[in-house]
Short mmCIF file of C-alpha atoms in Angstrom, two decimals:
data_model
loop_
_atom_site.label_atom_id
_atom_site.label_comp_id
_atom_site.label_asym_id
_atom_site.label_seq_id
_atom_site.Cartn_x
_atom_site.Cartn_y
_atom_site.Cartn_z
CA MET A 651 75.34 92.12 61.77
CA ASN A 652 75.09 92.65 58.01
CA ASN A 653 75.78 89.69 55.74
CA ASP A 654 75.12 91.47 52.43
CA ILE A 655 78.52 92.13 50.88
CA MET A 656 79.96 93.62 47.71
CA ILE A 657 83.53 92.68 46.76
CA TYR A 658 85.78 94.87 44.63
CA GLY A 659 89.30 94.73 43.29
CA LEU A 660 91.28 94.96 40.08
CA GLN A 661 91.68 91.73 38.13
CA ARG A 662 94.39 89.45 39.55
CA SER A 663 94.00 90.89 43.05
CA GLY A 664 92.45 87.83 44.69
CA THR A 665 88.75 88.76 44.68
CA ASN A 666 87.60 85.19 43.98
CA TYR A 667 89.76 83.90 46.82
CA VAL A 668 88.38 86.41 49.30
CA GLU A 669 84.82 85.68 48.21
CA ALA A 670 85.33 81.96 48.83
CA LEU A 671 86.84 82.64 52.25
CA LEU A 672 83.95 84.85 53.34
CA VAL A 673 81.23 82.50 52.11
CA GLU A 674 82.86 79.41 53.60
CA ASN A 675 83.75 80.87 56.99
CA PHE A 676 80.93 83.19 58.03
CA GLU A 677 77.24 82.52 58.57
CA GLY A 678 74.73 83.79 56.03
CA VAL A 679 77.15 85.78 53.87
CA GLN A 680 75.61 86.81 50.57
CA ILE A 681 77.76 88.30 47.80
CA TRP A 682 75.71 90.59 45.55
CA ASN A 683 78.16 91.36 42.76
CA GLU A 684 77.00 90.63 39.22
CA HIS A 685 79.36 89.35 36.52
CA TYR A 686 77.79 91.37 33.70
CA PRO A 687 77.67 93.99 32.41
CA ASP A 688 81.22 95.00 33.34
CA CYS A 689 80.45 98.72 33.11
CA LEU A 690 78.03 98.75 36.07
CA PRO A 691 79.07 99.35 39.70
CA THR A 692 77.77 95.93 40.71
CA GLN A 693 80.66 94.27 38.83
CA LYS A 694 83.57 93.42 41.13
CA HIS A 695 86.17 95.00 38.84
CA PHE A 696 84.16 98.19 38.35
CA ARG A 697 86.38 101.20 37.65
CA LEU A 698 85.17 103.63 40.28
CA TYR A 699 87.80 106.32 39.77
CA ASP A 700 86.99 109.56 37.92
CA GLU A 701 89.79 109.39 35.34
CA LYS A 702 87.86 107.19 32.92
CA HIS A 703 90.37 107.70 30.08
CA LEU A 704 92.78 105.38 31.94
CA ILE A 705 90.39 102.42 31.87
CA PRO A 706 92.40 99.89 29.81
CA SER A 707 89.53 97.88 28.37
CA LEU A 708 86.39 98.96 26.51
CA GLN A 709 84.21 96.53 28.43
CA PHE A 710 84.83 98.45 31.67
CA GLN A 711 84.31 101.91 30.21
CA ASN A 712 81.74 103.87 32.18
CA ASN A 713 80.72 107.46 32.88
CA PHE A 714 79.58 107.07 36.49
CA LEU A 715 80.90 109.84 38.74
CA TYR A 716 80.09 109.99 42.46
CA ASP A 717 80.26 112.84 44.96
CA GLY A 718 81.34 110.47 47.71
CA PHE A 719 80.70 107.14 49.38
CA SER A 720 77.05 107.92 50.18
CA ASP A 721 76.30 108.70 46.54
CA PHE A 722 77.96 105.48 45.37
CA ASP A 723 76.30 103.40 48.10
CA LYS A 724 72.84 104.70 47.18
CA HIS A 725 73.39 103.75 43.55
CA VAL A 726 74.60 100.23 44.36
CA SER A 727 71.75 99.77 46.84
CA ARG A 728 69.23 100.67 44.14
CA LEU A 729 70.78 98.21 41.69
CA THR A 730 70.95 95.34 44.19
CA GLU A 731 67.78 96.25 46.10
CA LYS A 732 69.80 95.84 49.30
CA SER A 733 70.40 98.43 51.99
CA GLN A 734 73.35 98.75 54.36
CA LEU A 735 75.72 96.77 52.20
CA SER A 736 79.27 96.14 53.36
CA TYR A 737 82.10 96.66 50.89
CA VAL A 738 85.22 94.48 50.82
CA VAL A 739 88.09 95.69 48.65
CA VAL A 740 90.99 93.38 47.80
CA VAL A 741 94.45 94.69 46.91
CA LYS A 742 97.89 93.29 46.08
CA HIS A 743 101.26 95.01 46.35
CA PRO A 744 101.75 96.90 43.05
CA LEU A 745 104.80 94.83 42.07
CA SER A 746 103.21 91.39 42.36
CA TRP A 747 99.91 92.69 40.98
CA TYR A 748 101.63 94.27 37.97
CA LEU A 749 103.35 91.03 36.97
CA SER A 750 100.20 88.97 37.30
CA TYR A 751 98.01 91.56 35.60
CA PHE A 752 100.35 92.22 32.67
CA ASN A 753 100.65 88.54 31.76
CA TRP A 754 96.92 87.97 32.20
CA ALA A 755 96.00 91.09 30.21
CA SER A 756 98.36 90.11 27.41
CA LYS A 757 96.68 86.72 27.04
CA LYS A 758 93.18 88.16 27.32
CA HIS A 759 93.93 91.06 24.95
CA HIS A 760 93.03 93.65 27.57
CA ILE A 761 96.03 95.79 26.67
CA ASP A 762 95.48 98.82 24.48
CA HIS A 763 98.70 98.76 22.46
CA ARG A 764 97.94 102.20 21.03
CA LYS A 765 99.02 103.73 24.32
CA LYS A 766 102.75 104.37 24.24
CA ASP A 767 103.13 104.08 28.00
CA VAL A 768 100.82 101.12 28.44
CA ASN A 769 102.96 99.58 31.20
CA GLY A 770 102.72 102.77 33.21
CA HIS A 771 98.96 102.98 32.73
CA PHE A 772 98.51 99.82 34.76
CA ILE A 773 100.21 101.35 37.78
CA LEU A 774 98.39 104.64 37.35
CA GLU A 775 95.16 102.66 37.40
CA TRP A 776 96.27 100.82 40.55
CA ASN A 777 96.90 104.21 42.15
CA LEU A 778 93.51 105.61 41.20
CA PHE A 779 91.53 102.47 42.00
CA MET A 780 92.89 102.23 45.54
CA LYS A 781 92.99 105.99 46.17
CA LYS A 782 89.24 106.15 45.60
CA TRP A 783 88.52 103.21 47.86
CA LEU A 784 90.80 104.57 50.58
CA ALA A 785 88.81 107.81 50.46
CA PHE A 786 85.57 105.85 50.77
CA GLN A 787 86.99 103.88 53.69
CA ALA A 788 87.84 107.18 55.43
CA GLU A 789 84.26 108.35 54.89
CA ALA A 790 82.65 105.11 56.04
CA PRO A 791 85.15 103.02 58.04
CA GLY A 792 82.43 100.71 59.30
CA ARG A 793 81.20 99.95 55.79
CA VAL A 794 84.40 99.60 53.75
CA HIS A 795 87.00 96.99 54.64
CA ILE A 796 90.26 96.70 52.67
CA VAL A 797 91.93 93.27 52.55
CA LYS A 798 95.59 92.95 51.59
CA TYR A 799 96.19 89.71 49.72
CA GLU A 800 99.65 89.36 51.25
CA ASP A 801 98.19 89.50 54.76
CA LEU A 802 95.81 86.68 53.90
CA ILE A 803 98.65 84.55 52.58
CA ALA A 804 100.88 85.27 55.56
CA ASP A 805 98.24 84.76 58.24
CA HIS A 806 94.72 83.75 57.22
CA ASP A 807 93.40 83.61 60.77
CA THR A 808 94.41 87.17 61.72
CA SER A 809 93.07 88.62 58.46
CA LEU A 810 89.76 86.79 58.73
CA GLU A 811 89.36 87.75 62.40
CA ALA A 812 89.85 91.38 61.37
CA ALA A 813 87.21 91.01 58.66
CA SER A 814 84.86 89.37 61.15
CA SER A 815 85.31 92.23 63.62
CA ASN A 816 85.03 95.06 61.09
CA LEU A 817 82.09 93.61 59.19
CA LYS A 818 80.34 92.22 62.28
CA LEU A 819 80.26 88.68 60.87
CA THR A 820 79.65 85.45 62.79
CA LYS A 821 82.07 82.55 62.32
CA ARG A 822 80.65 79.22 61.18
CA HIS A 823 83.22 77.15 63.06
CA SER A 824 85.94 77.67 65.64
CA ASP A 825 88.65 77.15 63.00
CA PHE A 826 88.76 78.85 59.64
CA PHE A 827 88.48 76.77 56.48
CA ILE A 828 91.05 77.63 53.83
CA PRO A 829 90.24 76.35 50.30
CA GLU A 830 93.09 74.73 48.37
CA LYS A 831 91.75 75.93 45.04
CA VAL A 832 89.31 78.59 43.83
CA GLY A 833 87.70 78.68 40.39
CA MET A 834 90.27 78.56 37.58
CA SER A 835 93.22 79.16 39.89
CA LYS A 836 96.21 76.84 40.05
CA GLY A 837 95.63 76.19 43.73
CA PHE A 838 97.29 77.42 46.88
CA GLY A 839 100.10 74.97 47.43
CA LYS A 840 103.35 75.71 49.24
CA LYS A 841 105.06 76.88 46.04
CA ARG A 842 102.44 79.53 45.37
CA LEU A 843 102.29 80.65 48.99
CA ASP A 844 106.07 81.02 49.11
CA TYR A 845 105.93 83.04 45.89
CA TYR A 846 104.23 85.83 47.85
CA LYS A 847 105.70 85.24 51.30
CA LYS A 848 109.28 85.29 50.00
CA LYS A 849 108.55 87.94 47.34
CA SER A 850 109.83 85.63 44.64
CA TYR A 851 108.02 87.76 42.09
CA LEU A 852 110.97 90.16 42.29
CA ASP A 853 112.97 87.52 40.41
CA GLU A 854 110.64 87.95 37.44
CA LEU A 855 110.59 91.72 37.26
CA PRO A 856 113.01 93.42 34.83
CA GLU A 857 114.85 96.37 36.36
CA THR A 858 113.48 98.71 33.70
CA HIS A 859 109.93 97.84 34.75
CA TYR A 860 110.78 98.30 38.41
CA ARG A 861 112.05 101.82 37.72
CA VAL A 862 108.87 102.77 35.83
CA ILE A 863 106.63 101.36 38.57
CA ARG A 864 108.64 103.13 41.29
CA GLU A 865 108.36 106.42 39.43
CA LEU A 866 104.62 106.17 38.82
CA VAL A 867 103.31 104.55 41.99
CA ASP A 868 101.57 106.93 44.41
CA ASP A 869 103.61 107.01 47.64
CA ASN A 870 100.61 108.19 49.64
CA VAL A 871 98.54 105.22 48.51
CA LEU A 872 101.45 102.88 49.27
CA SER A 873 101.79 104.33 52.76
CA ASP A 874 98.07 104.33 53.51
CA LEU A 875 97.91 100.64 52.59
CA GLY A 876 101.00 99.83 54.66
CA TYR A 877 103.11 98.88 51.66
CA GLU A 878 106.73 99.77 51.02
CA MET A 879 108.82 100.02 47.86
CA LYS A 880 112.51 100.80 47.76
CA ASP A 881 113.90 103.43 45.42
CA SER A 882 116.09 100.84 43.70
CA GLN A 883 115.23 97.23 42.97
CA PRO A 884 116.39 94.80 45.68
CA THR A 885 119.11 92.34 44.73
CA TYR A 886 117.73 88.97 43.72
CA SER A 887 119.27 85.61 42.96
CA HIS A 888 118.25 85.14 39.34
CA GLN A 889 115.95 86.54 36.71
CA LYS A 890 113.44 84.26 35.06
CA ASN A 891 112.07 84.69 31.56
CA TYR A 892 109.37 87.34 31.57
CA LYS A 893 106.84 87.90 28.83
CA ALA A 894 106.67 91.69 29.06
CA THR A 895 109.05 93.65 26.89
CA SER A 896 111.28 96.30 28.40
#
């Protein structure tokens, strides 16, 4: 059993939620990520991929390149002074993640407006971020565990049991504790849960954005994560006001 864990994921993927679930539900779990500086591999949003020119924010710019999982693991172990760390990676479907990330990035000024295809860059980054972690998981399946946010929302118990089995964690109690609110989030009420379960985010996505995302998203990454995305946008009941421009 190894309770020393690093959590990774792009912003707006649910990393804080997963951290709370792990700490609350399993004995002795220690999360060793550091909040600052953002450019180091101990930061949970660290851009691990090699294509550093696609990093959308200066604070995450870095020049760290790794030959493989072992090389990365050795570096993180030196920084944290912990050996045999487990790595938990959180991911959202690219459509729901894109909407959440774009609106958040706009407010936080994380968008580089000098890039003409800035909307596309977000999806290219999603591709690269998860492609690298999928490769690491293939190299070290017992050390890297990928959590799909949608699976957590749909069935917390099954997702947490899988994490417990893969990471060799011991449950605190017979039943899992699910927090109603984490950090600065708006909480996990029925409305928010249904937003993901019923894919209501499709109501907010302009067709032009859907086409760009569909064109740029990596089908191999989608498939490896068990996600699907139709060639044309599914019919939806209404379109809400959306802050991104087409």
